[in-house]
Coordinates of C-alpha atoms in Angstrom, one line a residue:
M278 CA 100.8 143.8 155.8
T279 CA 100.5 141.3 158.6
K280 CA 99.5 141.7 162.2
L281 CA 103.2 140.7 163.4
S282 CA 104.9 143.2 160.8
K283 CA 102.6 146.1 162.2
M284 CA 103.6 145.2 165.9
M285 CA 107.2 145.1 165.0
L286 CA 107.1 148.5 163.4
T287 CA 105.0 149.9 166.2
A288 CA 107.7 148.7 168.8
L289 CA 110.4 149.9 166.6
L290 CA 108.7 153.3 166.5
I291 CA 108.3 153.4 170.2
M292 CA 112.0 152.6 171.1
V293 CA 113.1 155.2 168.6
L294 CA 110.9 157.8 170.2
F295 CA 112.1 156.5 173.6
F296 CA 115.6 156.8 172.4
L297 CA 115.2 160.1 171.2
N298 CA 113.4 161.4 174.5
Q299 CA 116.3 160.2 176.3
V300 CA 118.9 161.9 174.3
T301 CA 116.9 165.0 174.6
L302 CA 116.6 164.8 178.4
E303 CA 120.3 164.4 178.6
K304 CA 121.0 167.3 176.6
V305 CA 118.7 169.4 178.6
T306 CA 120.3 168.2 181.8
R307 CA 123.8 169.1 180.3
E308 CA 122.6 172.5 179.3
N309 CA 121.4 173.2 183.0
E310 CA 124.4 171.8 184.4
R311 CA 126.7 174.1 182.3
E312 CA 124.4 177.1 183.3
K313 CA 124.8 176.4 186.9
A314 CA 128.4 175.8 186.5
H315 CA 128.7 179.2 184.7
E316 CA 126.7 180.9 187.4
R317 CA 128.9 179.5 190.0
T318 CA 132.1 180.6 188.2
Q319 CA 130.7 184.2 187.9
A320 CA 129.9 184.3 191.5
G321 CA 133.3 183.1 192.5
R322 CA 134.9 185.7 190.2
A323 CA 132.6 188.3 191.9
T324 CA 134.0 187.3 195.2
E325 CA 137.5 187.6 194.2
R326 CA 137.2 191.0 192.6
E327 CA 135.7 192.2 196.1
G328 CA 138.6 190.7 197.7
E329 CA 141.2 192.3 195.4
T330 CA 140.4 195.8 197.2
G331 CA 142.1 194.8 200.1
S332 CA 145.7 194.2 200.9
L333 CA 147.7 191.7 198.8
L334 CA 149.0 190.3 202.0
S335 CA 147.0 188.6 204.4
R336 CA 148.0 188.6 208.1
D337 CA 147.5 185.3 209.9
P338 CA 147.6 185.8 213.8
N339 CA 149.6 182.5 214.2
A340 CA 152.0 182.7 211.2
G341 CA 152.5 186.1 210.7
L342 CA 152.6 187.9 207.3
H343 CA 152.5 185.8 203.9
P344 CA 151.3 186.5 200.4
R345 CA 147.6 185.9 199.2
I346 CA 147.2 183.7 196.4
P347 CA 144.5 185.3 194.1
G348 CA 142.0 182.9 192.5
S349 CA 143.1 180.0 194.5
Q350 CA 139.7 178.9 195.4
S351 CA 138.5 179.3 191.8
E352 CA 141.3 177.3 190.4
L353 CA 140.5 174.7 193.1
K354 CA 136.9 174.7 191.9
A355 CA 138.0 174.5 188.3
N356 CA 140.2 171.7 189.0
T357 CA 137.3 169.9 190.2
Q358 CA 135.0 170.4 187.5
P359 CA 136.7 168.0 185.0
T360 CA 136.2 165.2 187.6
E361 CA 132.6 165.9 187.8
S362 CA 132.3 166.2 183.9
S363 CA 134.1 162.8 183.2
M364 CA 132.0 161.1 185.9
C365 CA 128.8 162.7 184.1
F366 CA 130.0 161.5 180.9
K367 CA 130.7 157.9 182.1
E368 CA 127.1 157.7 183.5
N369 CA 125.4 158.9 180.2
T370 CA 127.8 156.5 178.2
T371 CA 126.4 153.7 180.5
K372 CA 123.0 154.7 180.1
Y373 CA 123.2 154.6 176.4
H374 CA 125.1 151.2 176.4
I375 CA 122.0 149.8 178.5
I376 CA 119.5 151.5 176.2
I377 CA 121.2 150.1 173.1
A378 CA 121.6 146.7 174.6
I379 CA 118.1 146.5 175.5
F380 CA 117.0 148.0 171.8
G381 CA 118.9 145.1 170.4
I382 CA 117.5 142.3 172.6
I383 CA 113.7 143.6 171.6
I384 CA 115.0 143.7 167.9
L385 CA 116.1 140.1 168.2
I386 CA 113.1 139.0 170.0
L387 CA 110.8 140.4 167.2
L388 CA 112.9 139.0 164.5
G389 CA 112.6 135.7 166.0
L390 CA 108.8 135.9 166.0
F391 CA 108.9 137.1 162.4
I392 CA 110.8 134.0 161.3
Y393 CA 108.7 132.0 163.6
K394 CA 105.6 133.5 161.9
Y395 CA 106.9 133.3 158.6
Y396 CA 107.5 129.4 158.7
C397 CA 104.2 128.9 160.4
K398 CA 102.4 130.6 157.6
K399 CA 104.5 129.0 155.2
N400 CA 103.4 125.4 156.6
D401 CA 100.0 126.6 156.8
N402 CA 100.2 127.4 153.2
K403 CA 101.4 124.0 152.3
N404 CA 98.5 122.4 154.3
E405 CA 96.0 124.6 152.4
D406 CA 97.5 123.7 149.1
H407 CA 97.4 119.9 150.2
L408 CA 93.9 120.2 151.3
E409 CA 92.8 122.2 148.3
E410 CA 94.3 119.5 145.9
N411 CA 92.8 116.6 147.9
G412 CA 89.5 118.6 147.6
F413 CA 90.0 118.9 144.0
Q414 CA 90.6 115.4 143.5
Q415 CA 87.6 114.2 145.6
E416 CA 85.5 116.8 143.4
I417 CA 87.0 115.0 140.3
A418 CA 86.2 111.8 141.5
R419 CA 82.6 112.6 142.6
R420 CA 82.0 114.1 139.1
K421 CA 83.4 111.0 137.6
A422 CA 81.3 108.9 139.5
Q423 CA 78.4 110.7 138.5
Y424 CA 79.4 110.4 134.8
K425 CA 79.7 106.8 135.1
A426 CA 76.2 106.5 136.7
A427 CA 74.4 108.1 133.4
W428 CA 77.5 108.6 131.0
R429 CA 74.9 107.9 127.8
K430 CA 73.2 111.0 128.8
A431 CA 76.4 113.1 129.3
Q432 CA 77.6 115.0 126.2
L433 CA 81.1 116.0 128.1
Y434 CA 84.4 114.5 129.1
P435 CA 85.3 112.4 126.0
D436 CA 88.4 111.2 127.9
W437 CA 86.2 109.6 130.6
R438 CA 83.8 108.4 127.7
K439 CA 86.9 106.3 126.4
E440 CA 86.6 104.3 129.2
E441 CA 83.3 102.9 128.3
F442 CA 84.4 102.5 124.8
Q443 CA 87.0 100.4 123.0
A444 CA 89.7 101.9 120.9
V445 CA 89.9 100.6 117.0
N446 CA 93.0 100.6 115.1
V447 CA 91.3 102.1 111.8
T448 CA 93.2 101.6 108.6
L449 CA 92.0 102.6 105.4
D450 CA 90.7 100.1 102.6
E451 CA 92.3 100.9 99.2
D452 CA 89.8 99.1 97.2
T453 CA 87.2 101.7 98.3
A454 CA 89.2 104.8 97.7
H455 CA 88.1 107.3 94.8
P456 CA 90.8 107.6 92.3
S457 CA 91.8 111.0 93.3
L458 CA 92.8 109.9 96.9
L459 CA 96.3 108.7 97.7
L460 CA 96.8 106.5 100.7
S461 CA 99.8 106.4 102.6
E462 CA 102.0 103.2 102.9
N463 CA 100.3 102.3 106.5
R464 CA 97.0 103.2 105.3
R465 CA 96.1 105.8 108.0
Q466 CA 96.5 109.0 105.8
V467 CA 94.6 110.0 102.9
T468 CA 95.4 113.1 100.6
W469 CA 93.6 114.6 97.9
Q470 CA 95.4 114.8 94.4
E471 CA 94.3 116.3 91.1
S472 CA 95.4 113.6 88.8
H473 CA 93.3 110.3 88.9
Q474 CA 95.1 107.2 89.7
D475 CA 95.0 104.3 87.2
L476 CA 93.2 101.7 89.6
S477 CA 91.6 98.6 88.9
S478 CA 87.8 98.5 88.6
S479 CA 86.0 97.4 91.7
T480 CA 82.5 97.5 93.0
Q481 CA 83.7 98.7 96.2
R482 CA 85.3 101.6 95.0
F483 CA 83.7 105.1 95.0
D484 CA 83.7 106.7 91.8
S485 CA 81.6 109.9 92.3
L486 CA 82.4 111.2 95.7
P487 CA 86.1 111.4 96.8
C488 CA 85.4 109.0 99.7
V489 CA 87.2 106.1 101.4
L490 CA 86.3 103.7 104.0
G491 CA 87.9 102.0 107.0
Q492 CA 88.8 98.3 106.6
Q493 CA 87.1 97.3 110.2
H494 CA 83.6 96.2 109.9
I495 CA 81.8 96.9 113.2
S496 CA 78.6 94.9 114.0
S497 CA 78.5 95.2 117.9
G498 CA 79.6 96.9 121.0
R499 CA 81.2 100.4 121.6
S500 CA 84.2 101.7 119.7
F501 CA 86.0 104.9 119.0
W502 CA 88.7 106.2 116.9
E503 CA 90.2 109.6 116.2
V504 CA 91.1 111.6 113.1
K505 CA 93.1 114.6 112.8
V506 CA 91.8 117.2 110.6
K507 CA 94.0 120.4 110.9
D508 CA 95.6 119.8 107.6
A509 CA 92.3 119.6 105.5
P510 CA 90.4 122.7 104.9
S511 CA 87.1 120.6 103.9
W512 CA 86.2 117.4 105.0
D513 CA 83.5 114.8 105.9
L514 CA 83.8 112.3 108.8
G515 CA 81.5 109.4 110.1
I516 CA 80.1 105.8 109.6
C517 CA 78.2 104.2 107.0
L518 CA 76.7 100.9 106.4
N519 CA 78.7 98.5 104.6
N520 CA 76.3 98.0 101.6
V521 CA 75.7 101.8 100.8
T522 CA 75.6 102.8 97.2
R523 CA 79.2 103.9 95.9
K524 CA 78.5 104.5 92.1
G525 CA 76.6 107.6 90.4
M526 CA 74.9 110.1 92.7
V527 CA 75.3 109.5 96.3
T528 CA 73.6 111.5 99.0
L529 CA 75.4 111.4 102.7
S530 CA 72.3 111.3 105.0
P531 CA 71.0 108.6 107.5
Q532 CA 68.2 107.6 105.3
H533 CA 70.9 106.5 102.7
G534 CA 73.2 104.7 105.5
F535 CA 75.6 107.7 106.4
W536 CA 76.0 109.3 109.7
A537 CA 78.5 111.9 109.4
I538 CA 79.5 115.5 110.0
R539 CA 81.0 118.3 107.6
F540 CA 83.3 121.1 107.4
Y541 CA 83.1 123.1 104.4
N542 CA 83.7 126.8 103.8
R543 CA 84.5 127.3 107.2
E544 CA 81.1 125.9 108.4
Y545 CA 80.2 122.7 110.4
W546 CA 77.1 120.6 109.5
A547 CA 75.5 117.7 110.9
L548 CA 74.5 115.6 107.5
T549 CA 70.9 115.2 108.9
S550 CA 67.9 115.4 106.5
P551 CA 67.8 118.7 106.0
E552 CA 71.5 119.5 107.0
T553 CA 72.0 121.0 110.4
C554 CA 74.2 124.0 111.1
L555 CA 76.7 123.5 114.0
T556 CA 78.4 125.8 116.2
V557 CA 81.7 124.7 117.7
R558 CA 83.4 126.4 120.7
E559 CA 87.0 126.1 119.3
I560 CA 88.3 124.8 116.1
P561 CA 89.1 121.1 116.2
H562 CA 92.4 119.8 115.0
C563 CA 91.2 116.4 116.0
V564 CA 87.7 114.7 116.0
G565 CA 86.8 111.5 118.1
I566 CA 84.0 109.2 116.6
F567 CA 82.2 107.4 119.1
L568 CA 80.0 104.5 118.1
D569 CA 77.6 102.5 120.4
Y570 CA 76.2 100.0 118.2
E571 CA 73.5 98.5 120.4
D572 CA 72.2 101.9 121.6
G573 CA 71.9 103.4 118.0
D574 CA 74.2 106.3 118.9
V575 CA 76.9 108.0 116.9
S576 CA 78.7 110.9 118.8
F577 CA 81.4 113.4 117.5
Y578 CA 83.6 115.2 120.0
N579 CA 86.0 118.0 119.6
M580 CA 89.3 116.4 121.0
T581 CA 91.2 119.7 120.9
D582 CA 89.1 121.1 124.0
G583 CA 86.6 118.2 124.9
S584 CA 83.6 119.7 123.9
H585 CA 80.6 117.7 122.1
I586 CA 80.0 118.3 118.5
F587 CA 76.8 116.3 117.6
S588 CA 75.1 112.9 118.1
F589 CA 73.0 110.9 115.9
T590 CA 70.8 109.2 118.5
K591 CA 67.9 106.5 118.6
N592 CA 69.2 104.8 115.4
T593 CA 68.6 101.0 114.8
F594 CA 71.6 99.5 112.8
S595 CA 71.2 96.4 111.0
G596 CA 74.5 94.9 109.5
A597 CA 78.1 96.3 109.6
L598 CA 79.0 99.8 109.9
R599 CA 82.4 101.2 108.6
P600 CA 84.7 104.3 109.1
L601 CA 84.0 107.1 106.5
L602 CA 86.3 109.9 105.5
R603 CA 85.7 112.4 102.7
L604 CA 88.1 115.0 101.1
W605 CA 86.8 118.0 98.6
S606 CA 88.3 118.5 95.4
S607 CA 87.7 122.4 96.0
A608 CA 89.9 122.3 99.2
P609 CA 92.5 119.6 98.9
G610 CA 94.2 118.5 102.0
T611 CA 95.1 115.5 104.2
L612 CA 93.3 113.5 106.8
T613 CA 95.1 111.3 109.3
I614 CA 93.9 108.6 111.7
C615 CA 95.3 108.6 115.0
P616 CA 96.8 105.1 115.8
M617 CA 95.1 103.7 118.7
G618 CA 97.3 100.8 119.5
E619 CA 97.3 97.3 117.7
E620 CA 96.1 95.5 120.6
N621 CA 92.9 97.0 120.3
G622 CA 92.4 96.4 116.6
G623 CA 91.5 92.8 116.7
A624 CA 88.4 93.1 119.2
I625 CA 85.6 94.0 116.7
N626 CA 83.7 91.7 115.2
I627 CA 84.8 90.9 111.7
T628 CA 83.3 88.3 109.6
E629 CA 84.3 86.7 106.1
Q630 CA 80.7 87.4 105.0
E631 CA 81.0 90.8 106.1
K632 CA 84.1 91.6 104.3

């Protein structure tokens, strides 16, 4: 309850008590007047009874004998009493009208003050919200400036990190796809299927691990892309050298040209040597992959909540790197590459020799 509301309630209580006090005083006064009138009436009747013992006729020395009118004085007094009561009633009514008028004026004044205070408080709240919003925006700008000054060391804010990287419009290379992997027509989606496809023999194709590479060959700059993983119960994501081994036994590790993370049997792993178990704050529905070629950094982000998953740092790359996706036969599913815009796809250094 505000201070003004307390003042209004106090004022109303005082006025109500004052009004009740006035009514009580008037009631007491009327009772006293009735008692006095009753006493005067009793005294007049006693006087009349004393006079009744005399003669019914009174003698007037000037006018002679005439009949005496009993009770004439009391009747005269009784006739005057209604006039006095009427005047008293009018005076009381006038007092009540004045009290009610004053009471109404005070109520209107307090109501006006309450409305004024309400709108003042409303405007103050708007100003406070505006200032709070401006302060929040200033805090965001300050943090972003700090992030820009040392973004390589920061492991948060992937949306801000995107401003330092170039989006890559990744599409899948069907010549590298394992026979159990089915690609969509736009080559942005890969699905595991039990039956092997009858595909042409290619030295570029994986025949042991169900992997597929992106068509893009990245040999410089900062690049990023995103992959939807919510429809795949198990997967591997990352990058690899263009000349990695694709036949026979293949080990996914940096020593063999692979930088990737894995989700398998409800656990997350970084494919280091040995493998590193990871902890995620929230299950990712989309994973962002950030590659800084010159700095030798490959970082993975949970784009669902913006948290950092893992980074391979201080690497020295030689030759072209390509996006890598893998599905598991024990838990078939689908991986989908998020379209990043056709205008960003041609900015990566791609040479005919690297193809």
